[in-house]
JSON list of C-alpha atoms in Angstrom, two decimals:
[
{"chain": "A", "resi": 24, "resn": "MET", "atom": "CA", "xyz": [22.64, -17.34, -9.66]},
{"chain": "A", "resi": 25, "resn": "ASN", "atom": "CA", "xyz": [25.57, -19.79, -9.98]},
{"chain": "A", "resi": 26, "resn": "ASN", "atom": "CA", "xyz": [29.04, -19.30, -8.49]},
{"chain": "A", "resi": 27, "resn": "ILE", "atom": "CA", "xyz": [30.57, -18.02, -11.75]},
{"chain": "A", "resi": 28, "resn": "GLU", "atom": "CA", "xyz": [27.82, -15.44, -12.22]},
{"chain": "A", "resi": 29, "resn": "PHE", "atom": "CA", "xyz": [28.09, -14.39, -8.59]},
{"chain": "A", "resi": 30, "resn": "LYS", "atom": "CA", "xyz": [31.87, -13.94, -8.77]},
{"chain": "A", "resi": 31, "resn": "TYR", "atom": "CA", "xyz": [31.47, -11.84, -11.92]},
{"chain": "A", "resi": 32, "resn": "LEU", "atom": "CA", "xyz": [28.85, -9.70, -10.20]},
{"chain": "A", "resi": 33, "resn": "ILE", "atom": "CA", "xyz": [31.01, -9.02, -7.12]},
{"chain": "A", "resi": 34, "resn": "LEU", "atom": "CA", "xyz": [34.06, -8.15, -9.26]},
{"chain": "A", "resi": 35, "resn": "ASN", "atom": "CA", "xyz": [32.22, -5.92, -11.72]},
{"chain": "A", "resi": 36, "resn": "ALA", "atom": "CA", "xyz": [29.27, -4.42, -9.90]},
{"chain": "A", "resi": 37, "resn": "LYS", "atom": "CA", "xyz": [29.25, -0.73, -9.03]},
{"chain": "A", "resi": 38, "resn": "TYR", "atom": "CA", "xyz": [28.50, -0.26, -5.37]},
{"chain": "A", "resi": 39, "resn": "PHE", "atom": "CA", "xyz": [26.71, 2.77, -3.97]},
{"chain": "A", "resi": 40, "resn": "THR", "atom": "CA", "xyz": [24.70, 3.74, -0.93]},
{"chain": "A", "resi": 41, "resn": "LYS", "atom": "CA", "xyz": [21.28, 5.30, -0.77]},
{"chain": "A", "resi": 42, "resn": "TYR", "atom": "CA", "xyz": [20.70, 7.25, 2.42]},
{"chain": "A", "resi": 43, "resn": "GLU", "atom": "CA", "xyz": [17.01, 7.10, 3.14]},
{"chain": "A", "resi": 44, "resn": "PRO", "atom": "CA", "xyz": [15.60, 9.62, 5.66]},
{"chain": "A", "resi": 45, "resn": "ILE", "atom": "CA", "xyz": [13.79, 8.58, 8.82]},
{"chain": "A", "resi": 46, "resn": "ILE", "atom": "CA", "xyz": [11.22, 11.25, 9.63]},
{"chain": "A", "resi": 47, "resn": "GLU", "atom": "CA", "xyz": [9.86, 12.40, 12.98]},
{"chain": "A", "resi": 48, "resn": "VAL", "atom": "CA", "xyz": [6.10, 12.01, 12.87]},
{"chain": "A", "resi": 49, "resn": "CYS", "atom": "CA", "xyz": [5.40, 14.89, 15.25]},
{"chain": "A", "resi": 50, "resn": "ASN", "atom": "CA", "xyz": [7.08, 17.58, 13.14]},
{"chain": "A", "resi": 51, "resn": "ASP", "atom": "CA", "xyz": [8.09, 16.04, 9.77]},
{"chain": "A", "resi": 52, "resn": "GLU", "atom": "CA", "xyz": [11.75, 16.76, 10.43]},
{"chain": "A", "resi": 53, "resn": "ILE", "atom": "CA", "xyz": [14.56, 14.36, 9.57]},
{"chain": "A", "resi": 54, "resn": "PHE", "atom": "CA", "xyz": [15.70, 12.41, 12.62]},
{"chain": "A", "resi": 55, "resn": "ALA", "atom": "CA", "xyz": [18.21, 10.05, 11.01]},
{"chain": "A", "resi": 56, "resn": "TYR", "atom": "CA", "xyz": [19.14, 8.24, 7.81]},
{"chain": "A", "resi": 57, "resn": "GLU", "atom": "CA", "xyz": [19.37, 4.56, 6.98]},
{"chain": "A", "resi": 58, "resn": "ALA", "atom": "CA", "xyz": [22.24, 3.45, 4.75]},
{"chain": "A", "resi": 59, "resn": "LEU", "atom": "CA", "xyz": [20.97, 1.06, 2.08]},
{"chain": "A", "resi": 60, "resn": "SER", "atom": "CA", "xyz": [23.43, -0.88, -0.06]},
{"chain": "A", "resi": 61, "resn": "LYS", "atom": "CA", "xyz": [22.82, -0.90, -3.81]},
{"chain": "A", "resi": 62, "resn": "PHE", "atom": "CA", "xyz": [24.64, -2.80, -6.53]},
{"chain": "A", "resi": 63, "resn": "GLU", "atom": "CA", "xyz": [24.56, -1.97, -10.23]},
{"chain": "A", "resi": 64, "resn": "ILE", "atom": "CA", "xyz": [25.96, -3.84, -13.19]},
{"chain": "A", "resi": 65, "resn": "ASP", "atom": "CA", "xyz": [25.52, -2.93, -16.86]},
{"chain": "A", "resi": 66, "resn": "ASN", "atom": "CA", "xyz": [23.31, -0.02, -15.72]},
{"chain": "A", "resi": 67, "resn": "ASN", "atom": "CA", "xyz": [20.88, -2.38, -13.98]},
{"chain": "A", "resi": 68, "resn": "LEU", "atom": "CA", "xyz": [20.25, -2.59, -10.27]},
{"chain": "A", "resi": 69, "resn": "ILE", "atom": "CA", "xyz": [20.92, -6.02, -8.75]},
{"chain": "A", "resi": 70, "resn": "SER", "atom": "CA", "xyz": [18.74, -7.30, -5.92]},
{"chain": "A", "resi": 71, "resn": "THR", "atom": "CA", "xyz": [20.63, -6.79, -2.66]},
{"chain": "A", "resi": 72, "resn": "GLU", "atom": "CA", "xyz": [18.58, -9.58, -1.09]},
{"chain": "A", "resi": 73, "resn": "ASP", "atom": "CA", "xyz": [19.79, -12.07, -3.72]},
{"chain": "A", "resi": 74, "resn": "ILE", "atom": "CA", "xyz": [23.42, -11.07, -3.19]},
{"chain": "A", "resi": 75, "resn": "PHE", "atom": "CA", "xyz": [23.30, -11.33, 0.58]},
{"chain": "A", "resi": 76, "resn": "ARG", "atom": "CA", "xyz": [21.36, -14.60, 0.46]},
{"chain": "A", "resi": 77, "resn": "HIS", "atom": "CA", "xyz": [24.14, -16.07, -1.67]},
{"chain": "A", "resi": 78, "resn": "LEU", "atom": "CA", "xyz": [26.82, -14.65, 0.63]},
{"chain": "A", "resi": 79, "resn": "HIS", "atom": "CA", "xyz": [25.44, -16.59, 3.59]},
{"chain": "A", "resi": 80, "resn": "HIS", "atom": "CA", "xyz": [27.10, -19.62, 2.02]},
{"chain": "A", "resi": 81, "resn": "ASN", "atom": "CA", "xyz": [30.46, -17.84, 1.96]},
{"chain": "A", "resi": 82, "resn": "ASN", "atom": "CA", "xyz": [31.05, -16.27, 5.36]},
{"chain": "A", "resi": 83, "resn": "LYS", "atom": "CA", "xyz": [34.56, -15.02, 4.57]},
{"chain": "A", "resi": 84, "resn": "LEU", "atom": "CA", "xyz": [33.46, -13.19, 1.42]},
{"chain": "A", "resi": 85, "resn": "PHE", "atom": "CA", "xyz": [30.37, -11.83, 3.18]},
{"chain": "A", "resi": 86, "resn": "PHE", "atom": "CA", "xyz": [32.53, -10.44, 5.98]},
{"chain": "A", "resi": 87, "resn": "GLU", "atom": "CA", "xyz": [35.04, -8.84, 3.58]},
{"chain": "A", "resi": 88, "resn": "LEU", "atom": "CA", "xyz": [32.29, -7.26, 1.50]},
{"chain": "A", "resi": 89, "resn": "GLU", "atom": "CA", "xyz": [30.51, -5.86, 4.53]},
{"chain": "A", "resi": 90, "resn": "LYS", "atom": "CA", "xyz": [33.75, -4.47, 5.95]},
{"chain": "A", "resi": 91, "resn": "ARG", "atom": "CA", "xyz": [34.08, -2.41, 2.79]},
{"chain": "A", "resi": 92, "resn": "ASN", "atom": "CA", "xyz": [30.40, -1.47, 2.64]},
{"chain": "A", "resi": 93, "resn": "LYS", "atom": "CA", "xyz": [30.12, -0.30, 6.23]},
{"chain": "A", "resi": 94, "resn": "GLN", "atom": "CA", "xyz": [33.33, 1.71, 6.06]},
{"chain": "A", "resi": 95, "resn": "LEU", "atom": "CA", "xyz": [32.12, 3.50, 2.91]},
{"chain": "A", "resi": 96, "resn": "GLN", "atom": "CA", "xyz": [28.64, 4.05, 4.33]},
{"chain": "A", "resi": 97, "resn": "PHE", "atom": "CA", "xyz": [30.05, 5.75, 7.40]},
{"chain": "A", "resi": 98, "resn": "GLU", "atom": "CA", "xyz": [32.87, 7.69, 5.73]},
{"chain": "A", "resi": 99, "resn": "ASN", "atom": "CA", "xyz": [30.65, 9.13, 2.99]},
{"chain": "A", "resi": 100, "resn": "PHE", "atom": "CA", "xyz": [27.91, 10.23, 5.36]},
{"chain": "A", "resi": 101, "resn": "ASN", "atom": "CA", "xyz": [28.39, 13.97, 5.94]},
{"chain": "A", "resi": 102, "resn": "VAL", "atom": "CA", "xyz": [25.15, 14.93, 7.68]},
{"chain": "A", "resi": 103, "resn": "ASP", "atom": "CA", "xyz": [24.83, 15.76, 11.36]},
{"chain": "A", "resi": 104, "resn": "LYS", "atom": "CA", "xyz": [22.21, 13.09, 12.03]},
{"chain": "A", "resi": 105, "resn": "LYS", "atom": "CA", "xyz": [22.21, 9.55, 13.36]},
{"chain": "A", "resi": 106, "resn": "LEU", "atom": "CA", "xyz": [23.01, 6.84, 10.84]},
{"chain": "A", "resi": 107, "resn": "PHE", "atom": "CA", "xyz": [21.22, 3.47, 10.89]},
{"chain": "A", "resi": 108, "resn": "LEU", "atom": "CA", "xyz": [23.53, 0.71, 9.60]},
{"chain": "A", "resi": 109, "resn": "ASN", "atom": "CA", "xyz": [22.16, -2.71, 8.67]},
{"chain": "A", "resi": 110, "resn": "PHE", "atom": "CA", "xyz": [24.08, -5.60, 10.22]},
{"chain": "A", "resi": 111, "resn": "ASP", "atom": "CA", "xyz": [23.55, -9.29, 9.64]},
{"chain": "A", "resi": 112, "resn": "ALA", "atom": "CA", "xyz": [24.60, -11.28, 12.70]},
{"chain": "A", "resi": 113, "resn": "ASP", "atom": "CA", "xyz": [26.23, -13.90, 10.48]},
{"chain": "A", "resi": 114, "resn": "ILE", "atom": "CA", "xyz": [29.22, -11.62, 9.93]},
{"chain": "A", "resi": 115, "resn": "PHE", "atom": "CA", "xyz": [29.86, -11.62, 13.68]},
{"chain": "A", "resi": 116, "resn": "VAL", "atom": "CA", "xyz": [30.52, -15.29, 14.36]},
{"chain": "A", "resi": 117, "resn": "SER", "atom": "CA", "xyz": [34.33, -15.69, 14.50]},
{"chain": "A", "resi": 118, "resn": "SER", "atom": "CA", "xyz": [36.73, -14.09, 16.96]},
{"chain": "A", "resi": 119, "resn": "GLU", "atom": "CA", "xyz": [38.33, -12.19, 14.06]},
{"chain": "A", "resi": 120, "resn": "GLN", "atom": "CA", "xyz": [34.99, -10.76, 13.01]},
{"chain": "A", "resi": 121, "resn": "GLN", "atom": "CA", "xyz": [34.01, -9.85, 16.56]},
{"chain": "A", "resi": 122, "resn": "SER", "atom": "CA", "xyz": [37.31, -8.04, 17.15]},
{"chain": "A", "resi": 123, "resn": "TYR", "atom": "CA", "xyz": [37.00, -6.09, 13.92]},
{"chain": "A", "resi": 124, "resn": "TRP", "atom": "CA", "xyz": [33.42, -4.93, 14.55]},
{"chain": "A", "resi": 125, "resn": "GLU", "atom": "CA", "xyz": [34.19, -4.02, 18.14]},
{"chain": "A", "resi": 126, "resn": "LEU", "atom": "CA", "xyz": [36.95, -1.70, 16.97]},
{"chain": "A", "resi": 127, "resn": "PHE", "atom": "CA", "xyz": [34.79, -0.32, 14.14]},
{"chain": "A", "resi": 128, "resn": "LEU", "atom": "CA", "xyz": [31.69, 0.35, 16.23]},
{"chain": "A", "resi": 129, "resn": "ASN", "atom": "CA", "xyz": [33.12, 1.42, 19.57]},
{"chain": "A", "resi": 130, "resn": "ASP", "atom": "CA", "xyz": [34.20, 4.95, 18.60]},
{"chain": "A", "resi": 131, "resn": "LYS", "atom": "CA", "xyz": [31.10, 5.51, 16.46]},
{"chain": "A", "resi": 132, "resn": "LYS", "atom": "CA", "xyz": [28.39, 4.38, 18.86]},
{"chain": "A", "resi": 133, "resn": "ASP", "atom": "CA", "xyz": [27.16, 7.90, 19.65]},
{"chain": "A", "resi": 134, "resn": "ASN", "atom": "CA", "xyz": [26.40, 8.51, 15.98]},
{"chain": "A", "resi": 135, "resn": "ILE", "atom": "CA", "xyz": [25.03, 5.19, 14.74]},
{"chain": "A", "resi": 136, "resn": "VAL", "atom": "CA", "xyz": [22.26, 2.71, 15.37]},
{"chain": "A", "resi": 137, "resn": "VAL", "atom": "CA", "xyz": [22.91, -0.92, 14.49]},
{"chain": "A", "resi": 138, "resn": "GLU", "atom": "CA", "xyz": [19.89, -2.26, 12.63]},
{"chain": "A", "resi": 139, "resn": "ILE", "atom": "CA", "xyz": [19.78, -6.03, 13.17]},
{"chain": "A", "resi": 140, "resn": "THR", "atom": "CA", "xyz": [18.56, -7.84, 10.07]},
{"chain": "A", "resi": 141, "resn": "GLU", "atom": "CA", "xyz": [17.56, -11.48, 9.68]},
{"chain": "A", "resi": 142, "resn": "ASN", "atom": "CA", "xyz": [19.20, -13.79, 7.19]},
{"chain": "A", "resi": 143, "resn": "GLY", "atom": "CA", "xyz": [15.96, -15.44, 6.15]},
{"chain": "A", "resi": 144, "resn": "SER", "atom": "CA", "xyz": [16.52, -18.59, 8.19]},
{"chain": "A", "resi": 145, "resn": "ASP", "atom": "CA", "xyz": [14.49, -19.51, 11.24]},
{"chain": "A", "resi": 146, "resn": "ASP", "atom": "CA", "xyz": [16.61, -22.40, 12.45]},
{"chain": "A", "resi": 147, "resn": "GLU", "atom": "CA", "xyz": [17.92, -22.57, 16.01]},
{"chain": "A", "resi": 148, "resn": "THR", "atom": "CA", "xyz": [21.51, -21.77, 15.03]},
{"chain": "A", "resi": 149, "resn": "SER", "atom": "CA", "xyz": [20.53, -18.54, 13.30]},
{"chain": "A", "resi": 150, "resn": "ALA", "atom": "CA", "xyz": [18.33, -17.53, 16.23]},
{"chain": "A", "resi": 151, "resn": "ASN", "atom": "CA", "xyz": [21.22, -18.07, 18.65]},
{"chain": "A", "resi": 152, "resn": "ILE", "atom": "CA", "xyz": [23.62, -16.07, 16.47]},
{"chain": "A", "resi": 153, "resn": "MET", "atom": "CA", "xyz": [21.20, -13.15, 16.40]},
{"chain": "A", "resi": 154, "resn": "ARG", "atom": "CA", "xyz": [20.65, -13.40, 20.15]},
{"chain": "A", "resi": 155, "resn": "ASP", "atom": "CA", "xyz": [24.41, -13.42, 20.83]},
{"chain": "A", "resi": 156, "resn": "PHE", "atom": "CA", "xyz": [24.92, -10.41, 18.56]},
{"chain": "A", "resi": 157, "resn": "SER", "atom": "CA", "xyz": [22.12, -8.50, 20.28]},
{"chain": "A", "resi": 158, "resn": "SER", "atom": "CA", "xyz": [23.57, -9.30, 23.71]},
{"chain": "A", "resi": 159, "resn": "TRP", "atom": "CA", "xyz": [27.03, -8.15, 22.65]},
{"chain": "A", "resi": 160, "resn": "LEU", "atom": "CA", "xyz": [25.70, -4.84, 21.31]},
{"chain": "A", "resi": 161, "resn": "SER", "atom": "CA", "xyz": [23.80, -4.26, 24.55]},
{"chain": "A", "resi": 162, "resn": "SER", "atom": "CA", "xyz": [26.94, -4.96, 26.61]},
{"chain": "A", "resi": 163, "resn": "LYS", "atom": "CA", "xyz": [28.78, -2.29, 24.59]},
{"chain": "A", "resi": 164, "resn": "ASN", "atom": "CA", "xyz": [25.95, 0.25, 25.02]},
{"chain": "A", "resi": 165, "resn": "ILE", "atom": "CA", "xyz": [25.37, 0.42, 21.27]},
{"chain": "A", "resi": 166, "resn": "ASP", "atom": "CA", "xyz": [21.81, 1.39, 20.29]},
{"chain": "A", "resi": 167, "resn": "THR", "atom": "CA", "xyz": [20.01, -1.17, 18.16]},
{"chain": "A", "resi": 168, "resn": "ALA", "atom": "CA", "xyz": [16.96, -1.33, 15.94]},
{"chain": "A", "resi": 169, "resn": "LEU", "atom": "CA", "xyz": [15.02, -4.51, 15.23]},
{"chain": "A", "resi": 170, "resn": "ASP", "atom": "CA", "xyz": [14.38, -4.51, 11.49]},
{"chain": "A", "resi": 171, "resn": "ASP", "atom": "CA", "xyz": [11.30, -5.72, 9.58]},
{"chain": "A", "resi": 172, "resn": "PHE", "atom": "CA", "xyz": [9.10, -6.50, 12.59]},
{"chain": "A", "resi": 173, "resn": "GLY", "atom": "CA", "xyz": [6.13, -8.47, 11.29]},
{"chain": "A", "resi": 174, "resn": "GLN", "atom": "CA", "xyz": [7.62, -9.34, 7.90]},
{"chain": "A", "resi": 175, "resn": "ASP", "atom": "CA", "xyz": [6.44, -12.58, 6.31]},
{"chain": "A", "resi": 176, "resn": "GLY", "atom": "CA", "xyz": [8.81, -15.42, 7.19]},
{"chain": "A", "resi": 177, "resn": "SER", "atom": "CA", "xyz": [10.66, -13.55, 9.94]},
{"chain": "A", "resi": 178, "resn": "MET", "atom": "CA", "xyz": [11.19, -15.09, 13.34]},
{"chain": "A", "resi": 179, "resn": "PHE", "atom": "CA", "xyz": [9.64, -13.45, 16.38]},
{"chain": "A", "resi": 180, "resn": "SER", "atom": "CA", "xyz": [11.66, -13.17, 19.58]},
{"chain": "A", "resi": 181, "resn": "PHE", "atom": "CA", "xyz": [10.65, -11.31, 22.70]},
{"chain": "A", "resi": 182, "resn": "TYR", "atom": "CA", "xyz": [14.34, -11.23, 23.61]},
{"chain": "A", "resi": 183, "resn": "MET", "atom": "CA", "xyz": [15.24, -9.43, 20.38]},
{"chain": "A", "resi": 184, "resn": "MET", "atom": "CA", "xyz": [12.28, -7.10, 20.68]},
{"chain": "A", "resi": 185, "resn": "ASN", "atom": "CA", "xyz": [12.96, -6.23, 24.32]},
{"chain": "A", "resi": 186, "resn": "GLY", "atom": "CA", "xyz": [16.63, -5.59, 23.67]},
{"chain": "A", "resi": 187, "resn": "SER", "atom": "CA", "xyz": [16.12, -3.04, 20.91]},
{"chain": "A", "resi": 188, "resn": "LYS", "atom": "CA", "xyz": [15.74, 0.72, 21.36]},
{"chain": "A", "resi": 189, "resn": "TYR", "atom": "CA", "xyz": [13.96, 1.07, 18.02]},
{"chain": "A", "resi": 190, "resn": "ILE", "atom": "CA", "xyz": [11.36, -1.30, 16.54]},
{"chain": "A", "resi": 191, "resn": "LYS", "atom": "CA", "xyz": [10.98, -0.96, 12.79]},
{"chain": "A", "resi": 192, "resn": "ILE", "atom": "CA", "xyz": [7.50, -2.00, 11.71]},
{"chain": "A", "resi": 193, "resn": "ASP", "atom": "CA", "xyz": [7.63, -3.82, 8.36]},
{"chain": "A", "resi": 194, "resn": "LYS", "atom": "CA", "xyz": [5.87, -2.28, 5.38]},
{"chain": "A", "resi": 195, "resn": "SER", "atom": "CA", "xyz": [3.61, -5.32, 5.17]},
{"chain": "A", "resi": 196, "resn": "PHE", "atom": "CA", "xyz": [1.50, -3.82, 7.97]},
{"chain": "A", "resi": 197, "resn": "LEU", "atom": "CA", "xyz": [0.50, -0.88, 5.78]},
{"chain": "A", "resi": 198, "resn": "ARG", "atom": "CA", "xyz": [-0.15, -3.14, 2.81]},
{"chain": "A", "resi": 199, "resn": "GLN", "atom": "CA", "xyz": [-2.37, -5.41, 4.91]},
{"chain": "A", "resi": 200, "resn": "ILE", "atom": "CA", "xyz": [-4.35, -2.44, 6.18]},
{"chain": "A", "resi": 201, "resn": "GLU", "atom": "CA", "xyz": [-4.99, -1.45, 2.56]},
{"chain": "A", "resi": 202, "resn": "ALA", "atom": "CA", "xyz": [-6.58, -4.86, 2.01]},
{"chain": "A", "resi": 203, "resn": "ASN", "atom": "CA", "xyz": [-8.35, -5.12, 5.34]},
{"chain": "A", "resi": 204, "resn": "ARG", "atom": "CA", "xyz": [-8.92, -2.08, 7.54]},
{"chain": "A", "resi": 205, "resn": "ASN", "atom": "CA", "xyz": [-9.34, -4.30, 10.61]},
{"chain": "A", "resi": 206, "resn": "TYR", "atom": "CA", "xyz": [-5.58, -4.94, 10.64]},
{"chain": "A", "resi": 207, "resn": "LEU", "atom": "CA", "xyz": [-5.23, -1.38, 11.83]},
{"chain": "A", "resi": 208, "resn": "HIS", "atom": "CA", "xyz": [-6.08, -2.61, 15.33]},
{"chain": "A", "resi": 209, "resn": "TYR", "atom": "CA", "xyz": [-3.13, -5.02, 15.26]},
{"chain": "A", "resi": 210, "resn": "LEU", "atom": "CA", "xyz": [-0.79, -2.17, 14.40]},
{"chain": "A", "resi": 211, "resn": "LYS", "atom": "CA", "xyz": [-2.22, 0.05, 17.12]},
{"chain": "A", "resi": 212, "resn": "GLY", "atom": "CA", "xyz": [-1.62, -2.71, 19.65]},
{"chain": "A", "resi": 213, "resn": "VAL", "atom": "CA", "xyz": [2.00, -3.17, 18.57]},
{"chain": "A", "resi": 214, "resn": "LEU", "atom": "CA", "xyz": [2.64, 0.59, 18.74]},
{"chain": "A", "resi": 215, "resn": "LYS", "atom": "CA", "xyz": [1.09, 0.79, 22.21]},
{"chain": "A", "resi": 216, "resn": "THR", "atom": "CA", "xyz": [3.31, -2.06, 23.46]},
{"chain": "A", "resi": 217, "resn": "ILE", "atom": "CA", "xyz": [6.42, -0.40, 22.04]},
{"chain": "A", "resi": 218, "resn": "LYS", "atom": "CA", "xyz": [5.55, 2.88, 23.75]},
{"chain": "A", "resi": 219, "resn": "LEU", "atom": "CA", "xyz": [4.81, 1.23, 27.11]},
{"chain": "A", "resi": 220, "resn": "ASN", "atom": "CA", "xyz": [8.21, -0.47, 26.93]},
{"chain": "A", "resi": 221, "resn": "GLY", "atom": "CA", "xyz": [9.92, 2.91, 26.54]},
{"chain": "A", "resi": 222, "resn": "GLN", "atom": "CA", "xyz": [11.04, 2.10, 23.01]},
{"chain": "A", "resi": 223, "resn": "LYS", "atom": "CA", "xyz": [10.71, 4.03, 19.76]},
{"chain": "A", "resi": 224, "resn": "SER", "atom": "CA", "xyz": [8.67, 2.91, 16.75]},
{"chain": "A", "resi": 225, "resn": "VAL", "atom": "CA", "xyz": [9.49, 3.37, 13.08]},
{"chain": "A", "resi": 226, "resn": "ILE", "atom": "CA", "xyz": [6.87, 2.52, 10.47]},
{"chain": "A", "resi": 227, "resn": "GLU", "atom": "CA", "xyz": [8.45, 1.54, 7.15]},
{"chain": "A", "resi": 228, "resn": "GLY", "atom": "CA", "xyz": [6.92, 1.51, 3.69]},
{"chain": "A", "resi": 229, "resn": "VAL", "atom": "CA", "xyz": [5.37, 4.98, 3.62]},
{"chain": "A", "resi": 230, "resn": "GLU", "atom": "CA", "xyz": [4.97, 5.28, -0.15]},
{"chain": "A", "resi": 231, "resn": "THR", "atom": "CA", "xyz": [1.86, 7.39, -0.74]},
{"chain": "A", "resi": 232, "resn": "LYS", "atom": "CA", "xyz": [0.08, 10.38, 0.71]},
{"chain": "A", "resi": 233, "resn": "ARG", "atom": "CA", "xyz": [-2.52, 7.98, 2.05]},
{"chain": "A", "resi": 234, "resn": "ASP", "atom": "CA", "xyz": [0.20, 6.03, 3.91]},
{"chain": "A", "resi": 235, "resn": "TYR", "atom": "CA", "xyz": [1.59, 9.28, 5.26]},
{"chain": "A", "resi": 236, "resn": "GLU", "atom": "CA", "xyz": [-1.76, 10.49, 6.56]},
{"chain": "A", "resi": 237, "resn": "LEU", "atom": "CA", "xyz": [-2.47, 7.12, 8.21]},
{"chain": "A", "resi": 238, "resn": "VAL", "atom": "CA", "xyz": [0.88, 7.03, 9.97]},
{"chain": "A", "resi": 239, "resn": "LYS", "atom": "CA", "xyz": [0.40, 10.60, 11.22]},
{"chain": "A", "resi": 240, "resn": "GLU", "atom": "CA", "xyz": [-2.89, 9.54, 12.78]},
{"chain": "A", "resi": 241, "resn": "LEU", "atom": "CA", "xyz": [-1.37, 6.51, 14.50]},
{"chain": "A", "resi": 242, "resn": "GLY", "atom": "CA", "xyz": [1.02, 8.58, 16.58]},
{"chain": "A", "resi": 243, "resn": "CYS", "atom": "CA", "xyz": [4.14, 6.47, 16.15]},
{"chain": "A", "resi": 244, "resn": "ASP", "atom": "CA", "xyz": [7.55, 8.07, 16.62]},
{"chain": "A", "resi": 245, "resn": "TYR", "atom": "CA", "xyz": [9.13, 7.89, 13.16]},
{"chain": "A", "resi": 246, "resn": "MET", "atom": "CA", "xyz": [8.27, 6.96, 9.56]},
{"chain": "A", "resi": 247, "resn": "GLN", "atom": "CA", "xyz": [10.27, 5.97, 6.53]},
{"chain": "A", "resi": 248, "resn": "GLY", "atom": "CA", "xyz": [9.69, 5.19, 2.87]},
{"chain": "A", "resi": 249, "resn": "TYR", "atom": "CA", "xyz": [9.78, 6.24, -0.78]},
{"chain": "A", "resi": 250, "resn": "TYR", "atom": "CA", "xyz": [7.24, 9.01, -0.13]},
{"chain": "A", "resi": 251, "resn": "PHE", "atom": "CA", "xyz": [10.06, 11.14, 1.23]},
{"chain": "A", "resi": 252, "resn": "ASP", "atom": "CA", "xyz": [12.93, 12.61, -0.73]},
{"chain": "A", "resi": 253, "resn": "GLU", "atom": "CA", "xyz": [16.12, 10.57, -0.71]},
{"chain": "A", "resi": 254, "resn": "TYR", "atom": "CA", "xyz": [19.53, 11.82, 0.23]},
{"chain": "A", "resi": 255, "resn": "LEU", "atom": "CA", "xyz": [21.88, 10.06, -2.21]},
{"chain": "A", "resi": 256, "resn": "ILE", "atom": "CA", "xyz": [25.63, 9.74, -2.31]},
{"chain": "A", "resi": 257, "resn": "VAL", "atom": "CA", "xyz": [27.21, 7.72, -5.13]},
{"chain": "A", "resi": 258, "resn": "LYS", "atom": "CA", "xyz": [30.61, 6.05, -4.73]}
]
């Protein structure tokens, strides 16, 4: 995607949010929702990952876009449940950005969980930015979730893991178990560690009845995925 194509996409794309339910494993009730950004142009969905990857090279535009997105995601959410909001630490690097997000998050912290996402880079600068963002959220008593734990290419940090109230297990765990049942023991070990640390686990990628039945057997706290009905608001 070149700069001209990207500018056209940002100016012309229709933005909407999909609110995906996070389900309590013990009783199948909805615990919370995660707000997922979606972009559509010419009636075709555009990969959110591609857009955000491009935006990492334009911090100012990334910040402005996410200001709009997060405001809409929160304002249009009319359900009495917690809302998980994805945040990339790269939009929290300047004093202006930090001041804005502090004001935005402070009066909402009882109702939201900040889901810390990685930007796809494993260099030392990115790791430090994520660590600083996690530390700031903790100092403000804002609940956090570590996203995509175990995803291919993601960095592993005990600091990030220990500082999060919720650990979201990447869908790749379930896909690996489909290919090799022995990987089930890895997942059981991760879930046991999360529980012993007093944290909550969320298994992502529950897409089939088989996935659902497996997750129920594992005894994690929450599950999430296309298997469950979506709560959708279009703006």
